[in-house]
C-alpha positions as a printed Julia matrix, in Angstrom:
129×3 Matrix{Float64}:
 -26.93  -30.3   -23.04
 -28.58  -27.53  -21.03
 -27.68  -23.9   -21.71
 -25.9   -22.34  -18.75
 -25.3   -18.64  -18.39
 -21.91  -17.32  -17.39
 -22.04  -15.25  -14.21
 -20.3   -11.91  -14.54
 -17.82  -11.16  -11.76
 -19.01   -7.57  -11.76
 -22.26   -8.75  -10.21
 -20.6   -10.73   -7.44
 -18.61   -9.82   -4.37
 -15.41  -10.64   -6.3
 -15.64   -7.46   -8.38
 -12.98   -5.71   -6.24
 -10.33   -8.4    -6.45
  -6.76   -7.14   -6.75
  -6.02   -7.98  -10.37
  -2.8    -6.55  -11.73
  -1.68   -5.79  -15.23
   0.25   -8.57  -17.0
   3.55   -6.74  -16.3
   6.08   -8.22  -13.9
   6.17   -6.61  -10.47
   8.54   -6.77   -7.53
   7.01   -6.97   -4.07
   8.85   -4.31   -2.05
   9.99   -4.97    1.49
   7.69   -3.14    3.91
   7.68   -2.46    7.65
   4.54   -1.16    9.39
   4.65    0.41   12.84
   1.68    1.35   15.02
   1.46    3.94   17.77
  -1.54    5.39   19.58
  -1.51    8.27   17.08
  -0.86    6.65   13.68
   0.32    3.83   11.45
   3.66    4.34    9.71
   4.57    2.3     6.64
   8.17    2.2     5.41
   8.76    0.62    1.99
  11.99    0.08    0.05
  11.52    1.29   -3.53
  15.02    1.67   -5.01
  15.1     3.31   -8.43
  11.62    4.89   -8.16
  11.33    8.66   -8.65
   8.61   10.73   -6.99
   6.92   11.27  -10.38
   6.73    7.5   -10.98
   5.15    6.6    -7.64
   1.39    6.14   -7.27
  -0.15    5.78   -3.8
  -3.89    5.27   -3.62
  -6.25    4.64   -0.69
  -9.69    3.51   -1.79
 -12.31    1.59    0.21
  -9.76    0.7     2.87
  -7.26   -0.73    0.35
  -3.85    0.97    0.21
  -2.16    0.45   -3.16
   1.48    1.34   -3.81
   2.76    1.21   -7.4
   6.18    2.42   -8.45
   7.82    2.39  -11.89
  11.58    2.18  -12.35
  12.97    4.11  -15.3
  16.31    3.18  -16.78
  18.5     0.41  -15.5
  21.88   -0.48  -14.16
  24.89    1.03  -15.91
  26.8    -1.44  -18.09
  26.27   -5.12  -18.82
  25.51   -7.43  -15.89
  28.24   -9.97  -15.19
  26.63  -11.37  -12.04
  23.22  -10.4   -10.71
  21.37  -11.14   -7.47
  19.1    -8.09   -7.58
  17.06   -6.73  -10.46
  15.3    -3.38  -10.55
  11.67   -3.7   -11.54
   8.29   -2.07  -11.13
   6.81   -2.35   -7.65
   3.29   -3.25   -6.55
   1.87   -3.86   -3.08
  -1.61   -3.69   -1.53
  -2.74   -3.64    2.1
  -6.15   -3.76    3.78
  -6.17   -0.88    6.28
  -8.35   -0.51    9.37
 -11.33    1.83    9.12
  -9.95    4.23   11.71
  -7.3     5.72    9.37
  -7.86    9.41    8.58
  -7.13    9.41    4.82
  -7.31   13.2     4.57
  -4.31   13.65    6.89
  -2.13   10.91    5.4
   1.34   12.11    4.35
   4.0    10.49    2.14
   7.73   11.15    1.81
  10.18    9.51   -0.61
  13.9     9.87    0.17
  16.7     7.87   -1.44
  14.37    5.06   -2.51
  12.6     4.74    0.86
   8.91    5.61    1.09
   7.6     6.69    4.5
   3.82    6.87    4.67
   2.32    8.32    7.86
  -1.37    7.52    8.33
  -2.95    9.2    11.37
  -5.77    7.47   13.2
  -9.08    9.28   13.44
  -9.9    10.92   16.78
 -12.52    8.25   17.55
  -9.89    5.49   17.22
  -7.31    7.03   19.54
  -7.26    5.71   23.09
  -8.18    8.22   25.73
  -8.18    8.24   29.46
 -11.47    8.8    31.23
 -11.22   10.86   34.4
 -13.24    9.81   37.43
 -15.21   12.72   38.91
 -16.13   12.84   42.6
């Protein structure tokens, strides 16, 4: 049998695949709105405190990770919803100005405002006589 070498994923284009830790994650509900000025992302993250939220934008990939501390009071008798750690990733367009991005977390709702760079904003061209 011929010897075959294993190809390392670090040397291929798959090196940046979104691999998560073996923990269980909940995929939060997200709405994304676009205007001429920015993209606004709104994510439901109930139970996540500001200190336990990690938002990262690297190489056009937005990653949102939130950890829930504690749990529901008392013993569950009937359950349709479980609090868990949150994880979500999005591929963003190149025209986002990462330096001006702002985040706000209020009552379990994350609002992330991502302005577009000046080159990406539509502009009207005046006709000169």
